Amino acid sequence: MVSTMKTAKFAIGQVVRHRLFPFRGIIFDVDPQFANTDEWYEAIPADVRPHKDQPFYHLLAENSETEYIAYVSEQNLLEDQSGEPVR
């Protein structure tokens, strides 16, 4: 069986924002498909859990309170068009 890899929609260095939650960040790495722990994946509520067979992005993320590392599926990211710098 041959699996097809989906091409990443976003690039390293690009600023993106989360589709549902109030944070944005800069992409610093991309996994072609889910590459985190099962424990991490199962901690996501089932009704919003993303499919594993899509690119996942490592972000230097920020919200109104802090900065942190985030791991986000492609389906939950949008291009940030605010033009605002990331802290």
Short mmCIF file of N, CA and C in Angstrom, two decimals:
data_model
loop_
_atom_site.label_atom_id
_atom_site.label_comp_id
_atom_site.label_asym_id
_atom_site.label_seq_id
_atom_site.Cartn_x
_atom_site.Cartn_y
_atom_site.Cartn_z
N MET A 1 0.85 -1.19 0.00
CA MET A 1 0.00 0.00 0.00
C MET A 1 0.89 1.24 0.00
N VAL A 2 0.63 2.13 -0.89
CA VAL A 2 1.40 3.36 -0.99
C VAL A 2 0.61 4.49 -0.33
N SER A 3 1.29 5.20 0.58
CA SER A 3 0.61 6.34 1.21
C SER A 3 1.11 7.62 0.54
N THR A 4 0.23 8.57 0.47
CA THR A 4 0.61 9.84 -0.13
C THR A 4 0.80 10.87 0.97
N MET A 5 1.86 11.62 0.87
CA MET A 5 2.13 12.68 1.83
C MET A 5 1.50 13.97 1.32
N LYS A 6 0.81 14.64 2.19
CA LYS A 6 0.22 15.92 1.83
C LYS A 6 1.30 17.00 1.92
N THR A 7 1.35 17.87 0.96
CA THR A 7 2.29 18.99 0.97
C THR A 7 1.82 20.02 1.99
N ALA A 8 2.74 20.51 2.79
CA ALA A 8 2.41 21.50 3.81
C ALA A 8 1.92 22.80 3.16
N LYS A 9 0.85 23.33 3.72
CA LYS A 9 0.25 24.57 3.22
C LYS A 9 1.03 25.80 3.69
N PHE A 10 1.64 25.70 4.88
CA PHE A 10 2.35 26.83 5.47
C PHE A 10 3.85 26.53 5.51
N ALA A 11 4.67 27.58 5.59
CA ALA A 11 6.13 27.43 5.53
C ALA A 11 6.80 27.84 6.83
N ILE A 12 7.99 27.31 7.05
CA ILE A 12 8.80 27.71 8.20
C ILE A 12 9.04 29.22 8.09
N GLY A 13 8.86 29.91 9.22
CA GLY A 13 9.02 31.36 9.27
C GLY A 13 7.72 32.13 9.06
N GLN A 14 6.67 31.44 8.64
CA GLN A 14 5.39 32.10 8.38
C GLN A 14 4.64 32.33 9.69
N VAL A 15 3.94 33.46 9.80
CA VAL A 15 3.11 33.77 10.96
C VAL A 15 1.70 33.27 10.68
N VAL A 16 1.17 32.48 11.63
CA VAL A 16 -0.17 31.90 11.50
C VAL A 16 -0.95 32.15 12.78
N ARG A 17 -2.25 31.93 12.70
CA ARG A 17 -3.09 32.02 13.90
C ARG A 17 -3.97 30.78 13.96
N HIS A 18 -4.43 30.47 15.17
CA HIS A 18 -5.28 29.30 15.35
C HIS A 18 -6.70 29.63 14.91
N ARG A 19 -7.34 28.68 14.28
CA ARG A 19 -8.69 28.86 13.76
C ARG A 19 -9.72 29.04 14.88
N LEU A 20 -9.53 28.38 16.03
CA LEU A 20 -10.52 28.39 17.10
C LEU A 20 -10.09 29.14 18.36
N PHE A 21 -8.81 29.09 18.67
CA PHE A 21 -8.33 29.65 19.93
C PHE A 21 -7.52 30.93 19.69
N PRO A 22 -7.52 31.83 20.68
CA PRO A 22 -6.88 33.15 20.48
C PRO A 22 -5.37 33.14 20.65
N PHE A 23 -4.67 32.49 19.72
CA PHE A 23 -3.22 32.59 19.72
C PHE A 23 -2.69 32.56 18.31
N ARG A 24 -1.47 33.05 18.16
CA ARG A 24 -0.78 33.08 16.88
C ARG A 24 0.67 32.75 17.12
N GLY A 25 1.42 32.52 16.06
CA GLY A 25 2.82 32.20 16.25
C GLY A 25 3.57 32.07 14.94
N ILE A 26 4.87 31.82 15.08
CA ILE A 26 5.76 31.63 13.94
C ILE A 26 6.09 30.15 13.83
N ILE A 27 5.95 29.60 12.64
CA ILE A 27 6.27 28.19 12.41
C ILE A 27 7.79 28.01 12.41
N PHE A 28 8.27 27.03 13.22
CA PHE A 28 9.71 26.75 13.21
C PHE A 28 10.03 25.32 12.80
N ASP A 29 9.01 24.48 12.63
CA ASP A 29 9.23 23.11 12.14
C ASP A 29 7.89 22.56 11.67
N VAL A 30 7.95 21.57 10.78
CA VAL A 30 6.75 20.94 10.24
C VAL A 30 6.94 19.43 10.23
N ASP A 31 5.95 18.70 10.71
CA ASP A 31 5.91 17.24 10.58
C ASP A 31 4.93 16.92 9.47
N PRO A 32 5.27 16.03 8.52
CA PRO A 32 4.36 15.72 7.42
C PRO A 32 3.06 15.07 7.88
N GLN A 33 3.10 14.45 9.06
CA GLN A 33 1.90 13.91 9.68
C GLN A 33 2.13 13.92 11.19
N PHE A 34 1.12 13.60 11.96
CA PHE A 34 1.22 13.65 13.42
C PHE A 34 2.43 12.88 13.91
N ALA A 35 3.24 13.51 14.78
CA ALA A 35 4.44 12.87 15.31
C ALA A 35 4.65 13.22 16.79
N ASN A 36 3.57 13.27 17.54
CA ASN A 36 3.64 13.52 18.97
C ASN A 36 3.19 12.24 19.67
N THR A 37 3.01 12.29 20.99
CA THR A 37 2.64 11.08 21.73
C THR A 37 1.14 10.80 21.64
N ASP A 38 0.79 9.53 21.82
CA ASP A 38 -0.62 9.15 21.86
C ASP A 38 -1.31 9.83 23.04
N GLU A 39 -0.60 9.97 24.14
CA GLU A 39 -1.16 10.64 25.32
C GLU A 39 -1.55 12.08 24.99
N TRP A 40 -0.68 12.79 24.27
CA TRP A 40 -0.98 14.17 23.86
C TRP A 40 -2.22 14.19 22.98
N TYR A 41 -2.27 13.27 22.02
CA TYR A 41 -3.39 13.22 21.07
C TYR A 41 -4.71 12.90 21.78
N GLU A 42 -4.68 11.93 22.67
CA GLU A 42 -5.90 11.53 23.38
C GLU A 42 -6.40 12.60 24.35
N ALA A 43 -5.53 13.53 24.74
CA ALA A 43 -5.94 14.61 25.64
C ALA A 43 -6.81 15.66 24.94
N ILE A 44 -6.82 15.64 23.61
CA ILE A 44 -7.66 16.56 22.85
C ILE A 44 -9.09 16.03 22.87
N PRO A 45 -10.08 16.86 23.20
CA PRO A 45 -11.46 16.38 23.19
C PRO A 45 -11.83 15.77 21.83
N ALA A 46 -12.48 14.62 21.86
CA ALA A 46 -12.79 13.86 20.64
C ALA A 46 -13.53 14.68 19.59
N ASP A 47 -14.40 15.59 20.01
CA ASP A 47 -15.19 16.35 19.04
C ASP A 47 -14.38 17.39 18.27
N VAL A 48 -13.18 17.70 18.74
CA VAL A 48 -12.32 18.65 18.02
C VAL A 48 -10.95 18.05 17.68
N ARG A 49 -10.79 16.76 17.91
CA ARG A 49 -9.50 16.09 17.65
C ARG A 49 -9.23 16.03 16.15
N PRO A 50 -8.08 16.55 15.71
CA PRO A 50 -7.76 16.56 14.27
C PRO A 50 -7.32 15.18 13.78
N HIS A 51 -7.43 14.97 12.48
CA HIS A 51 -6.92 13.75 11.87
C HIS A 51 -5.40 13.77 11.95
N LYS A 52 -4.79 12.58 12.09
CA LYS A 52 -3.33 12.48 12.20
C LYS A 52 -2.64 12.58 10.84
N ASP A 53 -3.36 12.32 9.76
CA ASP A 53 -2.74 12.24 8.43
C ASP A 53 -2.73 13.58 7.69
N GLN A 54 -2.18 14.58 8.35
CA GLN A 54 -2.04 15.92 7.78
C GLN A 54 -0.80 16.54 8.40
N PRO A 55 -0.26 17.58 7.81
CA PRO A 55 0.89 18.25 8.43
C PRO A 55 0.54 18.82 9.81
N PHE A 56 1.50 18.73 10.71
CA PHE A 56 1.41 19.34 12.04
C PHE A 56 2.59 20.29 12.18
N TYR A 57 2.33 21.45 12.77
CA TYR A 57 3.31 22.53 12.82
C TYR A 57 3.74 22.81 14.26
N HIS A 58 5.04 23.06 14.41
CA HIS A 58 5.61 23.50 15.69
C HIS A 58 5.67 25.02 15.63
N LEU A 59 5.05 25.67 16.60
CA LEU A 59 4.98 27.13 16.61
C LEU A 59 5.65 27.72 17.84
N LEU A 60 6.33 28.84 17.66
CA LEU A 60 6.67 29.71 18.77
C LEU A 60 5.43 30.59 18.90
N ALA A 61 4.57 30.24 19.85
CA ALA A 61 3.24 30.83 19.93
C ALA A 61 3.15 31.90 21.02
N GLU A 62 2.13 32.74 20.88
CA GLU A 62 1.86 33.77 21.88
C GLU A 62 0.35 33.99 21.97
N ASN A 63 -0.08 34.30 23.19
CA ASN A 63 -1.44 34.79 23.38
C ASN A 63 -1.32 36.10 24.15
N SER A 64 -2.40 36.61 24.68
CA SER A 64 -2.34 37.92 25.35
C SER A 64 -1.53 37.89 26.64
N GLU A 65 -1.23 36.68 27.15
CA GLU A 65 -0.56 36.58 28.45
C GLU A 65 0.87 36.07 28.40
N THR A 66 1.20 35.20 27.45
CA THR A 66 2.50 34.53 27.51
C THR A 66 2.96 34.03 26.14
N GLU A 67 4.18 33.51 26.10
CA GLU A 67 4.71 32.85 24.91
C GLU A 67 4.96 31.39 25.26
N TYR A 68 4.84 30.50 24.28
CA TYR A 68 5.01 29.07 24.53
C TYR A 68 5.19 28.34 23.21
N ILE A 69 5.50 27.06 23.29
CA ILE A 69 5.61 26.20 22.11
C ILE A 69 4.27 25.51 21.91
N ALA A 70 3.76 25.52 20.70
CA ALA A 70 2.49 24.86 20.38
C ALA A 70 2.71 23.87 19.24
N TYR A 71 1.89 22.83 19.22
CA TYR A 71 1.91 21.81 18.17
C TYR A 71 0.50 21.76 17.60
N VAL A 72 0.33 22.18 16.35
CA VAL A 72 -1.01 22.42 15.81
C VAL A 72 -1.18 21.77 14.44
N SER A 73 -2.33 21.15 14.23
CA SER A 73 -2.65 20.54 12.94
C SER A 73 -2.92 21.62 11.89
N GLU A 74 -2.66 21.27 10.65
CA GLU A 74 -2.88 22.22 9.56
C GLU A 74 -4.33 22.69 9.49
N GLN A 75 -5.28 21.80 9.74
CA GLN A 75 -6.70 22.17 9.65
C GLN A 75 -7.08 23.26 10.64
N ASN A 76 -6.29 23.45 11.69
CA ASN A 76 -6.61 24.45 12.70
C ASN A 76 -5.81 25.74 12.58
N LEU A 77 -5.09 25.90 11.47
CA LEU A 77 -4.31 27.12 11.28
C LEU A 77 -4.81 27.94 10.10
N LEU A 78 -4.67 29.24 10.25
CA LEU A 78 -4.97 30.20 9.18
C LEU A 78 -3.78 31.14 9.06
N GLU A 79 -3.56 31.66 7.88
CA GLU A 79 -2.51 32.66 7.70
C GLU A 79 -2.87 33.90 8.51
N ASP A 80 -1.90 34.42 9.26
CA ASP A 80 -2.13 35.65 10.02
C ASP A 80 -1.88 36.82 9.08
N GLN A 81 -2.91 37.61 8.84
CA GLN A 81 -2.79 38.73 7.91
C GLN A 81 -2.79 40.08 8.62
N SER A 82 -2.56 40.05 9.94
CA SER A 82 -2.62 41.29 10.71
C SER A 82 -1.43 42.21 10.42
N GLY A 83 -0.30 41.63 10.02
CA GLY A 83 0.90 42.44 9.81
C GLY A 83 1.59 42.83 11.10
N GLU A 84 1.01 42.43 12.23
CA GLU A 84 1.59 42.75 13.54
C GLU A 84 2.78 41.84 13.81
N PRO A 85 3.84 42.37 14.43
CA PRO A 85 4.98 41.52 14.76
C PRO A 85 4.63 40.55 15.89
N VAL A 86 5.30 39.42 15.90
CA VAL A 86 5.17 38.47 17.00
C VAL A 86 6.19 38.89 18.04
N ARG A 87 5.80 38.84 19.32
CA ARG A 87 6.72 39.27 20.39
C ARG A 87 8.00 38.56 20.26
#
